[in-house]
Short mmCIF file of C-alpha atoms (C1' of nucleotides) in Angstrom, two decimals:
data_model
loop_
_atom_site.label_atom_id
_atom_site.label_comp_id
_atom_site.label_asym_id
_atom_site.label_seq_id
_atom_site.Cartn_x
_atom_site.Cartn_y
_atom_site.Cartn_z
CA MET A 1 -216.62 110.50 -307.87
CA THR A 2 -218.05 109.24 -311.11
CA SER A 3 -221.32 111.06 -311.39
CA VAL A 4 -224.26 109.51 -313.17
CA ASP A 5 -226.24 111.44 -315.72
CA GLU A 6 -229.77 110.62 -316.56
CA PRO A 7 -231.15 109.52 -319.91
CA ALA A 8 -234.19 111.69 -319.08
CA ARG A 9 -236.92 109.15 -319.75
CA PRO A 10 -240.23 110.70 -318.58
CA ASN A 11 -241.47 107.85 -316.43
CA GLY A 12 -241.62 104.11 -316.51
CA ARG A 13 -238.71 102.04 -315.30
CA ILE A 14 -235.44 101.77 -317.09
CA ARG A 15 -233.15 98.85 -316.42
CA ASP A 16 -229.51 99.57 -316.04
CA ALA A 17 -227.71 97.66 -313.35
CA ALA A 18 -224.45 99.57 -313.68
CA ARG A 19 -226.13 102.94 -313.56
CA THR A 20 -228.26 101.99 -310.56
CA GLN A 21 -225.24 100.74 -308.65
CA ALA A 22 -223.22 103.83 -309.50
CA GLU A 23 -226.07 106.08 -308.47
CA ILE A 24 -226.44 104.29 -305.16
CA LEU A 25 -222.71 104.65 -304.56
CA ASP A 26 -222.79 108.35 -305.38
CA VAL A 27 -225.59 109.09 -302.99
CA ALA A 28 -224.27 106.74 -300.32
CA THR A 29 -220.91 108.49 -300.44
CA GLN A 30 -222.58 111.80 -299.73
CA GLU A 31 -224.83 110.43 -297.04
CA PHE A 32 -222.10 108.54 -295.17
CA ALA A 33 -219.77 111.53 -295.43
CA ARG A 34 -222.52 113.80 -294.18
CA ALA A 35 -223.61 111.87 -291.13
CA GLY A 36 -221.10 109.15 -290.35
CA TYR A 37 -221.75 105.44 -290.56
CA ASP A 38 -224.41 105.20 -287.86
CA GLY A 39 -225.86 108.60 -288.64
CA ALA A 40 -226.38 107.69 -292.29
CA ARG A 41 -229.84 106.42 -293.16
CA VAL A 42 -230.38 103.70 -295.72
CA ASP A 43 -233.86 105.08 -296.35
CA GLU A 44 -232.39 108.49 -297.02
CA ILE A 45 -229.91 107.07 -299.51
CA ALA A 46 -232.72 105.24 -301.26
CA ALA A 47 -234.93 108.31 -301.33
CA ARG A 48 -232.28 110.37 -303.07
CA THR A 49 -231.81 107.72 -305.72
CA ARG A 50 -234.06 106.95 -308.64
CA THR A 51 -234.34 103.46 -307.24
CA THR A 52 -235.50 101.96 -303.96
CA LYS A 53 -234.04 100.60 -300.77
CA ARG A 54 -234.68 97.13 -302.07
CA MET A 55 -231.96 97.61 -304.68
CA ILE A 56 -229.38 98.62 -302.12
CA TYR A 57 -229.82 95.25 -300.47
CA TYR A 58 -230.08 93.55 -303.83
CA TYR A 59 -226.74 94.88 -305.04
CA PHE A 60 -224.74 95.44 -301.90
CA GLY A 61 -226.19 93.15 -299.28
CA GLY A 62 -226.50 95.62 -296.45
CA LYS A 63 -225.48 98.90 -294.95
CA GLU A 64 -222.12 97.61 -293.82
CA GLN A 65 -221.17 96.26 -297.24
CA LEU A 66 -222.45 99.42 -298.86
CA PHE A 67 -220.10 101.46 -296.74
CA THR A 68 -217.24 99.17 -297.67
CA ALA A 69 -218.11 99.58 -301.34
CA VAL A 70 -218.15 103.35 -300.89
CA LEU A 71 -214.70 103.22 -299.32
CA GLU A 72 -213.39 100.96 -302.04
CA ARG A 73 -214.49 103.32 -304.74
CA ALA A 74 -213.21 106.38 -302.90
CA TYR A 75 -209.77 104.86 -302.45
CA GLY A 76 -209.85 103.77 -306.05
CA VAL A 77 -210.22 107.39 -307.13
CA ILE A 78 -207.16 108.36 -305.10
CA ARG A 79 -205.17 105.54 -306.53
CA GLU A 80 -206.04 106.64 -310.04
CA ALA A 81 -205.04 110.20 -309.28
CA GLU A 82 -201.75 108.99 -307.90
CA GLN A 83 -201.06 107.06 -311.05
CA GLU A 84 -201.15 110.34 -312.95
CA LEU A 85 -198.26 111.66 -310.87
CA ASP A 86 -195.57 112.96 -313.15
CA VAL A 87 -192.87 114.62 -311.12
CA GLU A 88 -189.82 112.44 -311.55
CA HIS A 89 -188.39 114.55 -314.34
CA LEU A 90 -187.87 117.30 -311.75
CA ASP A 91 -184.93 117.53 -309.39
CA PRO A 92 -185.63 115.89 -306.01
CA VAL A 93 -186.46 119.10 -304.18
CA ALA A 94 -188.87 120.32 -306.83
CA ALA A 95 -190.32 116.84 -307.21
CA ILE A 96 -191.11 116.46 -303.53
CA ARG A 97 -192.58 119.93 -303.35
CA ARG A 98 -194.75 119.25 -306.36
CA LEU A 99 -195.87 115.93 -304.93
CA ALA A 100 -196.78 117.60 -301.64
CA GLU A 101 -198.73 120.25 -303.51
CA LEU A 102 -200.65 117.66 -305.48
CA THR A 103 -201.54 115.89 -302.25
CA PHE A 104 -202.63 119.23 -300.85
CA ASP A 105 -204.83 119.90 -303.87
CA HIS A 106 -206.33 116.46 -303.88
CA HIS A 107 -207.30 116.58 -300.21
CA GLU A 108 -208.84 119.98 -300.65
CA GLN A 109 -210.84 118.83 -303.64
CA HIS A 110 -212.20 115.72 -301.94
CA PRO A 111 -213.53 116.69 -298.52
CA ASP A 112 -216.04 113.83 -298.64
CA PHE A 113 -213.20 111.37 -298.96
CA ILE A 114 -211.48 112.93 -295.95
CA ARG A 115 -214.65 112.56 -293.94
CA LEU A 116 -215.04 108.93 -294.97
CA VAL A 117 -211.51 108.21 -293.81
CA SER A 118 -212.17 109.92 -290.48
CA ILE A 119 -215.32 107.87 -290.09
CA GLU A 120 -213.49 104.68 -290.96
CA ASN A 121 -210.91 105.46 -288.29
CA ILE A 122 -213.65 105.86 -285.70
CA HIS A 123 -214.55 102.31 -286.60
CA ASP A 124 -210.95 101.16 -286.27
CA ALA A 125 -210.61 100.58 -290.01
CA ALA A 126 -212.77 97.50 -289.68
CA HIS A 127 -214.15 97.83 -293.22
CA ILE A 128 -210.73 98.19 -294.79
CA ALA A 129 -209.56 95.20 -292.82
CA GLY A 130 -212.52 93.22 -294.12
CA SER A 131 -212.08 94.21 -297.74
CA GLU A 132 -209.96 92.17 -300.09
CA LYS A 133 -209.82 95.01 -302.58
CA LEU A 134 -208.59 97.55 -300.05
CA GLY A 135 -206.08 95.21 -298.50
CA LYS A 136 -203.98 95.15 -301.62
CA ILE A 137 -204.73 98.55 -303.10
CA GLY A 138 -201.21 99.82 -302.46
CA SER A 139 -200.16 103.33 -303.24
CA PRO A 140 -198.49 104.51 -306.42
CA ALA A 141 -197.58 107.74 -304.60
CA LEU A 142 -195.50 105.75 -302.18
CA ASP A 143 -193.42 104.30 -304.99
CA VAL A 144 -192.86 107.74 -306.43
CA ILE A 145 -191.78 109.10 -303.06
CA ARG A 146 -189.47 106.14 -302.58
CA ARG A 147 -187.66 106.84 -305.83
CA ILE A 148 -187.36 110.59 -305.33
CA LEU A 149 -186.18 110.06 -301.78
CA ALA A 150 -183.51 107.60 -302.89
CA THR A 151 -182.19 110.04 -305.47
CA GLY A 152 -182.12 112.88 -303.00
CA GLN A 153 -180.49 110.87 -300.28
CA GLU A 154 -177.82 109.42 -302.54
CA SER A 155 -176.81 112.86 -303.74
CA GLY A 156 -176.58 114.06 -300.15
CA LEU A 157 -179.23 116.68 -300.82
CA PHE A 158 -181.65 115.09 -298.37
CA THR A 159 -180.21 114.64 -294.92
CA ALA A 160 -183.29 113.47 -293.06
CA ASP A 161 -183.54 109.92 -291.83
CA VAL A 162 -186.98 109.06 -293.18
CA ASP A 163 -188.40 106.51 -295.50
CA ALA A 164 -191.21 106.95 -297.98
CA VAL A 165 -193.97 105.87 -295.62
CA ASP A 166 -192.90 108.37 -292.96
CA LEU A 167 -192.66 111.18 -295.46
CA HIS A 168 -196.05 110.27 -296.83
CA ALA A 169 -197.42 110.42 -293.29
CA MET A 170 -195.90 113.84 -292.77
CA ILE A 171 -197.35 115.27 -295.95
CA SER A 172 -200.72 113.64 -295.44
CA SER A 173 -201.01 114.76 -291.85
CA PHE A 174 -200.83 118.42 -292.82
CA CYS A 175 -203.19 118.08 -295.78
CA PHE A 176 -205.61 115.85 -293.93
CA PHE A 177 -205.79 117.89 -290.75
CA ARG A 178 -206.43 121.07 -292.66
CA VAL A 179 -209.58 119.61 -294.19
CA ALA A 180 -210.70 117.14 -291.55
CA ASN A 181 -210.32 119.42 -288.55
CA ARG A 182 -211.43 122.53 -290.31
CA HIS A 183 -214.59 122.87 -288.24
CA THR A 184 -213.26 122.43 -284.71
CA PHE A 185 -210.15 124.44 -285.52
CA GLY A 186 -212.23 127.24 -286.97
CA ALA A 187 -214.64 127.24 -284.05
CA LEU A 188 -211.88 127.27 -281.45
CA PHE A 189 -209.27 129.51 -283.02
CA GLY A 190 -211.35 131.62 -285.36
CA ARG A 191 -209.34 130.70 -288.42
CA ASP A 192 -210.68 128.86 -291.44
CA LEU A 193 -207.87 126.62 -292.64
CA VAL A 194 -209.66 126.15 -295.96
CA ASP A 195 -210.25 129.83 -296.60
CA PRO A 196 -209.47 130.28 -300.33
CA ALA A 197 -207.66 133.54 -299.57
CA GLN A 198 -205.18 131.58 -297.44
CA ARG A 199 -204.85 128.68 -299.82
CA GLU A 200 -201.52 129.68 -301.32
CA HIS A 201 -200.16 130.51 -297.90
CA TYR A 202 -200.83 127.02 -296.57
CA ARG A 203 -199.74 125.35 -299.78
CA ALA A 204 -196.39 127.10 -299.58
CA MET A 205 -196.17 126.35 -295.88
CA LEU A 206 -196.49 122.65 -296.56
CA GLY A 207 -193.84 122.67 -299.26
CA ASP A 208 -191.47 124.77 -297.19
CA MET A 209 -191.95 122.51 -294.22
CA VAL A 210 -191.24 119.30 -296.08
CA ILE A 211 -188.25 120.65 -297.97
CA ALA A 212 -186.79 122.30 -294.88
CA TYR A 213 -187.13 119.03 -293.03
CA LEU A 214 -185.52 116.97 -295.76
CA THR A 215 -182.60 119.32 -296.44
CA ALA A 216 -181.83 120.67 -292.97
CA GLU A 217 -178.29 120.46 -291.65
CA ARG A 218 -178.41 118.04 -288.79
CA ALA A 219 -176.35 118.09 -285.66
CA ALA A 220 -173.95 115.18 -285.62
CA GLY A 221 -175.64 112.35 -283.85
CA MET B 1 -210.32 112.26 -267.33
CA THR B 2 -211.31 112.63 -263.70
CA SER B 3 -212.12 109.14 -262.63
CA VAL B 4 -214.64 108.45 -259.90
CA ASP B 5 -213.88 106.07 -257.09
CA GLU B 6 -216.54 104.34 -255.13
CA PRO B 7 -217.35 104.62 -251.43
CA ALA B 8 -218.15 100.90 -251.59
CA ARG B 9 -221.52 100.91 -249.90
CA PRO B 10 -222.97 97.35 -250.19
CA ASN B 11 -226.39 98.21 -251.57
CA GLY B 12 -229.09 100.80 -251.10
CA ARG B 13 -228.89 104.10 -252.88
CA ILE B 14 -226.34 106.74 -252.11
CA ARG B 15 -227.04 110.31 -253.10
CA ASP B 16 -224.19 112.24 -254.57
CA ALA B 17 -225.06 114.52 -257.44
CA ALA B 18 -221.48 115.44 -258.26
CA ARG B 19 -220.30 111.86 -258.28
CA THR B 20 -223.22 110.69 -260.39
CA GLN B 21 -222.59 113.43 -262.94
CA ALA B 22 -218.88 112.74 -263.08
CA GLU B 23 -219.49 109.04 -263.49
CA ILE B 24 -221.93 109.65 -266.33
CA LEU B 25 -219.38 111.89 -268.03
CA ASP B 26 -216.63 109.29 -267.64
CA VAL B 27 -218.66 106.54 -269.20
CA ALA B 28 -220.18 108.79 -271.85
CA THR B 29 -216.71 109.89 -272.91
CA GLN B 30 -215.72 106.29 -273.50
CA GLU B 31 -218.93 105.38 -275.24
CA PHE B 32 -218.97 108.37 -277.58
CA ALA B 33 -215.28 107.89 -278.36
CA ARG B 34 -215.88 104.23 -279.02
CA ALA B 35 -218.80 104.47 -281.39
CA GLY B 36 -219.26 108.05 -282.53
CA TYR B 37 -222.21 110.26 -281.71
CA ASP B 38 -224.90 108.25 -283.47
CA GLY B 39 -223.28 104.93 -282.71
CA ALA B 40 -223.21 105.66 -278.98
CA ARG B 41 -226.14 104.28 -277.00
CA VAL B 42 -227.64 106.14 -274.11
CA ASP B 43 -228.80 102.85 -272.65
CA GLU B 44 -225.28 101.52 -272.84
CA ILE B 45 -223.91 104.55 -271.02
CA ALA B 46 -226.53 104.13 -268.33
CA ALA B 47 -225.84 100.42 -267.98
CA ARG B 48 -222.17 101.04 -267.33
CA THR B 49 -222.94 103.56 -264.63
CA ARG B 50 -224.13 102.92 -261.12
CA THR B 51 -227.13 105.02 -261.94
CA THR B 52 -229.89 104.88 -264.55
CA LYS B 53 -230.75 106.45 -267.84
CA ARG B 54 -233.20 108.64 -266.03
CA MET B 55 -230.32 110.51 -264.40
CA ILE B 56 -228.66 111.27 -267.71
CA TYR B 57 -231.77 113.13 -268.75
CA TYR B 58 -232.17 114.61 -265.30
CA TYR B 59 -228.70 116.12 -265.27
CA PHE B 60 -227.87 116.71 -268.91
CA GLY B 61 -231.18 117.00 -270.69
CA GLY B 62 -230.49 114.65 -273.57
CA LYS B 63 -227.96 112.85 -275.68
CA GLU B 64 -226.96 115.97 -277.57
CA GLN B 65 -226.30 118.00 -274.44
CA LEU B 66 -224.47 115.06 -272.91
CA PHE B 67 -222.11 114.99 -275.84
CA THR B 68 -221.54 118.71 -275.52
CA ALA B 69 -220.78 118.27 -271.83
CA VAL B 70 -218.32 115.50 -272.69
CA LEU B 71 -216.57 117.79 -275.16
CA GLU B 72 -216.51 120.64 -272.69
CA ARG B 73 -214.80 118.54 -270.07
CA ALA B 74 -212.36 117.02 -272.55
CA TYR B 75 -211.28 120.42 -273.81
CA GLY B 76 -211.05 121.58 -270.22
CA VAL B 77 -208.48 118.88 -269.53
CA ILE B 78 -206.37 120.06 -272.45
CA ARG B 79 -206.59 123.62 -271.34
CA GLU B 80 -205.39 122.67 -267.88
CA ALA B 81 -202.48 120.72 -269.30
CA GLU B 82 -201.54 123.68 -271.43
CA GLN B 83 -201.51 125.93 -268.41
CA GLU B 84 -198.75 123.76 -266.98
CA LEU B 85 -196.53 124.55 -269.95
CA ASP B 86 -193.19 125.78 -268.73
CA VAL B 87 -190.84 126.21 -271.64
CA GLU B 88 -190.23 129.93 -271.85
CA HIS B 89 -187.02 129.75 -269.88
CA LEU B 90 -185.52 127.84 -272.80
CA ASP B 91 -184.09 129.42 -275.92
CA PRO B 92 -186.65 129.70 -278.73
CA VAL B 93 -185.49 126.62 -280.62
CA ALA B 94 -185.48 124.40 -277.56
CA ALA B 95 -188.73 125.91 -276.36
CA ILE B 96 -190.59 125.18 -279.58
CA ARG B 97 -189.21 121.67 -279.74
CA ARG B 98 -190.23 121.03 -276.16
CA LEU B 99 -193.69 122.44 -276.82
CA ALA B 100 -194.10 120.23 -279.86
CA GLU B 101 -193.00 117.21 -277.84
CA LEU B 102 -195.49 117.96 -275.09
CA THR B 103 -198.24 118.22 -277.70
CA PHE B 104 -197.05 114.91 -279.12
CA ASP B 105 -197.18 113.30 -275.69
CA HIS B 106 -200.56 114.71 -274.83
CA HIS B 107 -202.16 113.51 -278.05
CA GLU B 108 -200.70 110.07 -277.59
CA GLN B 109 -201.95 109.86 -274.04
CA HIS B 110 -205.50 110.93 -274.88
CA PRO B 111 -206.70 108.91 -277.86
CA ASP B 112 -210.30 109.23 -276.68
CA PHE B 113 -210.03 112.98 -276.91
CA ILE B 114 -208.69 112.70 -280.44
CA ARG B 115 -211.61 110.52 -281.39
CA LEU B 116 -214.09 112.95 -279.88
CA VAL B 117 -212.59 115.77 -281.91
CA SER B 118 -212.80 113.69 -285.07
CA ILE B 119 -216.41 112.92 -284.30
CA GLU B 120 -217.18 116.55 -283.62
CA ASN B 121 -215.70 117.46 -286.99
CA ILE B 122 -217.99 114.98 -288.71
CA HIS B 123 -220.77 116.99 -287.17
CA ASP B 124 -219.28 120.25 -288.39
CA ALA B 125 -218.38 121.37 -284.87
CA ALA B 126 -222.05 122.01 -284.18
CA HIS B 127 -221.71 121.27 -280.48
CA ILE B 128 -218.74 123.56 -280.01
CA ALA B 129 -220.61 126.25 -281.87
CA GLY B 130 -223.57 125.79 -279.54
CA SER B 131 -221.55 125.81 -276.35
CA GLU B 132 -220.88 129.04 -274.48
CA LYS B 133 -218.11 127.42 -272.50
CA LEU B 134 -216.25 126.16 -275.56
CA GLY B 135 -216.66 129.36 -277.48
CA LYS B 136 -214.42 131.26 -275.10
CA ILE B 137 -212.15 128.49 -273.89
CA GLY B 138 -209.11 129.94 -275.67
CA SER B 139 -205.75 128.25 -275.66
CA PRO B 140 -202.91 128.94 -273.27
CA ALA B 141 -200.60 127.05 -275.63
CA LEU B 142 -201.31 129.60 -278.30
CA ASP B 143 -200.13 132.43 -276.07
CA VAL B 144 -196.96 130.53 -275.28
CA ILE B 145 -196.27 129.91 -278.95
CA ARG B 146 -196.94 133.54 -279.71
CA ARG B 147 -194.32 134.70 -277.25
CA ILE B 148 -191.66 132.18 -278.26
CA LEU B 149 -192.26 132.95 -281.89
CA ALA B 150 -191.90 136.66 -281.33
CA THR B 151 -188.58 136.18 -279.55
CA GLY B 152 -187.27 133.90 -282.25
CA GLN B 153 -188.38 136.13 -285.08
CA GLU B 154 -186.97 139.30 -283.51
CA SER B 155 -183.58 137.69 -283.08
CA GLY B 156 -183.63 136.56 -286.70
CA LEU B 157 -183.39 132.94 -285.62
CA PHE B 158 -186.79 132.10 -287.04
CA THR B 159 -187.12 132.99 -290.68
CA ALA B 160 -190.52 131.47 -291.43
CA ASP B 161 -193.49 133.68 -292.08
CA VAL B 162 -195.97 132.07 -289.71
CA ASP B 163 -198.01 133.18 -286.79
CA ALA B 164 -198.84 131.20 -283.68
CA VAL B 165 -202.11 129.80 -284.99
CA ASP B 166 -200.43 128.43 -288.13
CA LEU B 167 -197.60 126.90 -286.16
CA HIS B 168 -200.08 125.36 -283.77
CA ALA B 169 -201.90 123.88 -286.74
CA MET B 170 -198.67 122.44 -288.10
CA ILE B 171 -197.71 120.79 -284.82
CA SER B 172 -201.24 119.57 -284.14
CA SER B 173 -201.68 118.13 -287.60
CA PHE B 174 -198.75 115.77 -287.17
CA CYS B 175 -199.68 114.74 -283.63
CA PHE B 176 -203.37 114.44 -284.41
CA PHE B 177 -202.99 112.47 -287.62
CA ARG B 178 -200.66 110.00 -286.01
CA VAL B 179 -203.30 109.03 -283.47
CA ALA B 180 -206.53 109.70 -285.36
CA ASN B 181 -205.56 107.98 -288.59
CA ARG B 182 -203.64 105.22 -286.98
CA HIS B 183 -206.09 102.55 -288.08
CA THR B 184 -206.52 103.34 -291.76
CA PHE B 185 -202.85 104.17 -292.14
CA GLY B 186 -201.88 100.92 -290.50
CA ALA B 187 -204.30 98.90 -292.56
CA LEU B 188 -203.21 100.47 -295.85
CA PHE B 189 -199.47 100.86 -295.38
CA GLY B 190 -198.72 98.22 -292.80
CA ARG B 191 -197.14 100.62 -290.37
CA ASP B 192 -198.41 101.36 -286.89
CA LEU B 193 -197.77 105.05 -286.28
CA VAL B 194 -198.32 104.55 -282.56
CA ASP B 195 -195.97 101.60 -282.22
CA PRO B 196 -194.08 102.27 -278.96
CA ALA B 197 -190.85 101.12 -280.59
CA GLN B 198 -191.17 103.96 -283.09
CA ARG B 199 -192.28 106.55 -280.60
CA GLU B 200 -188.94 108.34 -280.26
CA HIS B 201 -188.47 108.27 -283.99
CA TYR B 202 -191.70 110.12 -284.63
CA ARG B 203 -191.21 112.45 -281.70
CA ALA B 204 -187.84 113.49 -283.09
CA MET B 205 -189.28 113.72 -286.58
CA LEU B 206 -191.88 116.21 -285.39
CA GLY B 207 -189.33 118.37 -283.58
CA ASP B 208 -186.90 118.26 -286.50
CA MET B 209 -189.64 119.18 -288.90
CA VAL B 210 -190.87 122.18 -286.96
CA ILE B 211 -187.41 123.52 -286.20
CA ALA B 212 -186.18 122.98 -289.75
CA TYR B 213 -189.20 124.85 -291.02
CA LEU B 214 -188.78 127.76 -288.64
CA THR B 215 -185.05 128.18 -289.12
CA ALA B 216 -184.60 127.34 -292.81
CA GLU B 217 -182.80 129.78 -295.06
CA ARG B 218 -185.39 131.11 -297.44
CA ALA B 219 -184.95 132.11 -301.03
CA ALA B 220 -185.45 135.82 -301.41
CA GLY B 221 -189.08 136.40 -302.13
"C1'" DG C 1 -238.41 113.50 -235.63
"C1'" DC C 2 -240.89 116.12 -239.35
"C1'" DT C 3 -240.92 118.09 -243.73
"C1'" DC C 4 -239.59 119.12 -248.09
"C1'" DT C 5 -237.03 118.67 -252.13
"C1'" DA C 6 -233.22 117.08 -254.82
"C1'" DA C 7 -232.04 112.80 -256.32
"C1'" DT C 8 -233.20 108.41 -257.85
"C1'" DG C 9 -235.58 104.01 -259.86
"C1'" DT C 10 -239.12 101.53 -262.89
"C1'" DA C 11 -241.70 100.77 -266.58
"C1'" DC C 12 -243.27 102.09 -270.74
"C1'" DG C 13 -244.30 104.46 -275.29
"C1'" DA C 14 -243.68 106.07 -279.80
"C1'" DA C 15 -240.83 106.70 -283.48
"C1'" DC C 16 -237.41 105.13 -286.12
"C1'" DC C 17 -234.86 102.10 -289.02
"C1'" DA C 18 -232.38 98.06 -291.00
"C1'" DG C 19 -233.75 94.47 -293.37
"C1'" DT C 20 -237.23 91.24 -295.95
"C1'" DA C 21 -241.37 88.70 -298.06
"C1'" DC C 22 -243.72 88.96 -301.89
"C1'" DG C 23 -245.12 90.57 -306.19
"C1'" DT C 24 -244.09 92.76 -310.87
"C1'" DT C 25 -241.88 93.78 -315.36
"C1'" DA C 26 -238.28 95.07 -318.81
"C1'" DG C 27 -235.97 93.33 -322.22
"C1'" DC C 28 -232.76 89.69 -323.86
"C1'" DT C 29 -232.71 85.10 -326.19
"C1'" DA C 30 -234.32 81.31 -328.75
"C1'" DT D 1 -243.41 86.10 -329.77
"C1'" DA D 2 -242.93 83.11 -325.86
"C1'" DG D 3 -240.35 82.38 -322.04
"C1'" DC D 4 -237.08 83.38 -318.76
"C1'" DT D 5 -234.42 85.91 -315.55
"C1'" DA D 6 -232.20 89.95 -313.92
"C1'" DA D 7 -233.87 94.05 -312.30
"C1'" DC D 8 -237.04 96.42 -309.92
"C1'" DG D 9 -241.17 98.18 -306.57
"C1'" DT D 10 -244.36 97.91 -302.41
"C1'" DA D 11 -245.52 97.08 -298.10
"C1'" DC D 12 -244.41 95.44 -294.00
"C1'" DT D 13 -241.98 93.71 -289.57
"C1'" DG D 14 -239.34 93.17 -285.61
"C1'" DG D 15 -236.15 95.00 -282.92
"C1'" DT D 16 -234.03 98.96 -281.25
"C1'" DT D 17 -233.54 103.39 -278.99
"C1'" DC D 18 -234.36 108.03 -277.34
"C1'" DG D 19 -237.03 109.97 -274.23
"C1'" DT D 20 -240.68 110.33 -270.36
"C1'" DA D 21 -244.64 109.57 -266.91
"C1'" DC D 22 -244.96 108.15 -262.61
"C1'" DA D 23 -243.50 106.47 -258.26
"C1'" DT D 24 -240.07 106.56 -254.47
"C1'" DT D 25 -236.62 107.92 -251.00
"C1'" DA D 26 -232.28 109.85 -248.94
"C1'" DG D 27 -230.98 113.19 -246.22
"C1'" DA D 28 -230.55 118.28 -245.32
"C1'" DG D 29 -232.71 121.84 -242.55
"C1'" DC D 30 -235.53 123.11 -238.78
#
DNA sequence: GCTCTAATGTACGAACCAGTACGTTAGCTA
DNA sequence: TAGCTAACGTACTGGTTCGTACATTAGAGC
């Protein structure tokens, strides 16, 4: 998340529309991720900003639109990260493993984003559905997977009958669950899935799983 | 969820503590799953019951305790289902596949439960942590996995370095994500992970993935 | 049939909270 | 430097929502 740093003026208002909006988005992201959509408090967001509640309504229109804006920015960050993907110089197996690992890292580094997505699912993705921006955001990662998968399948290296979207779902499910369900899983089974000491273990597990799946010998069917 | 059927008395109060409590839990489960903890309305729960809000407080104490009670019952249902597991007569590969499929089926059949778990994670599993019942609920499935895994690893059939909890996490992550993230995934990638027409595809994908992972030849390490 | 209590209903209060009416000012432009 | 507008602040409101005080009664036990 683009953090906003302060010009450190003692007191007296400063006018900076872009900064104010960014600051509201920063704080709103934290607050929504902390408490969910209905649990989040507009007053609380305002209080933790250098501006007032009035400005939230001035710039965003309302709580609902603010949440949509938060989602839009959060997905934008992902999209940017995905555009940095540089794995296609590797052989298909290494490329997929690397891609899975980068997904793993990204999910781990953005727990607030994971929470926002969980929250959005509780609301049946209504905000995504209502957002023009998010409707056509696409996914660079998906294109990368598609190309690697094609190469691997053509060469006979990958035997699995999956397309890019399915593979993306498989990778995401592992990475997402690990972060999103960390608390219930930890409370019920006494194991912290995000324990740093186990990080490499789970990272390898993901890669092994995906590669094993893609390259397994299948029974004739 | 244990549904409550009505003795169909025309009007005039009937007294039945157990039925009233069960009915409150039924409706509360739906309402919490629908809207999240903060989005859920106690008045709404009461309205959809044959009793009044007063009784919710009489029996459960408050909204927070009601949610905990809802979670306790929901996890109880899972636990019961897991106790029905009967796969240990199969060979390890078939047993694990069958177990994964049953997890798949159970998640699909209980979307409300999935939502409750997501919601509970947004609240950092605070209710589970505060519940005596849930603290020691355990998991019969875990014991089953442990035994199958041991058999498979002893025989050299399973090469993967995982324990039961990790394998449970792997299976759950796929099943959970498919249901929990259905909405955002569908909205962003245009694919409904719970489309009945694709059900067998994803069910097979899960089994293939887990078995491929467990039985893959590993590089010496 | 009397009594006693668990079970139930009604009506209300107090706090909270999203959103707004109204007033002010920084700082750009002419 | 006058004027104008985007940017901002204050104070409030109206509806909502959790929770409760108080009143009532079904029906078990004797």
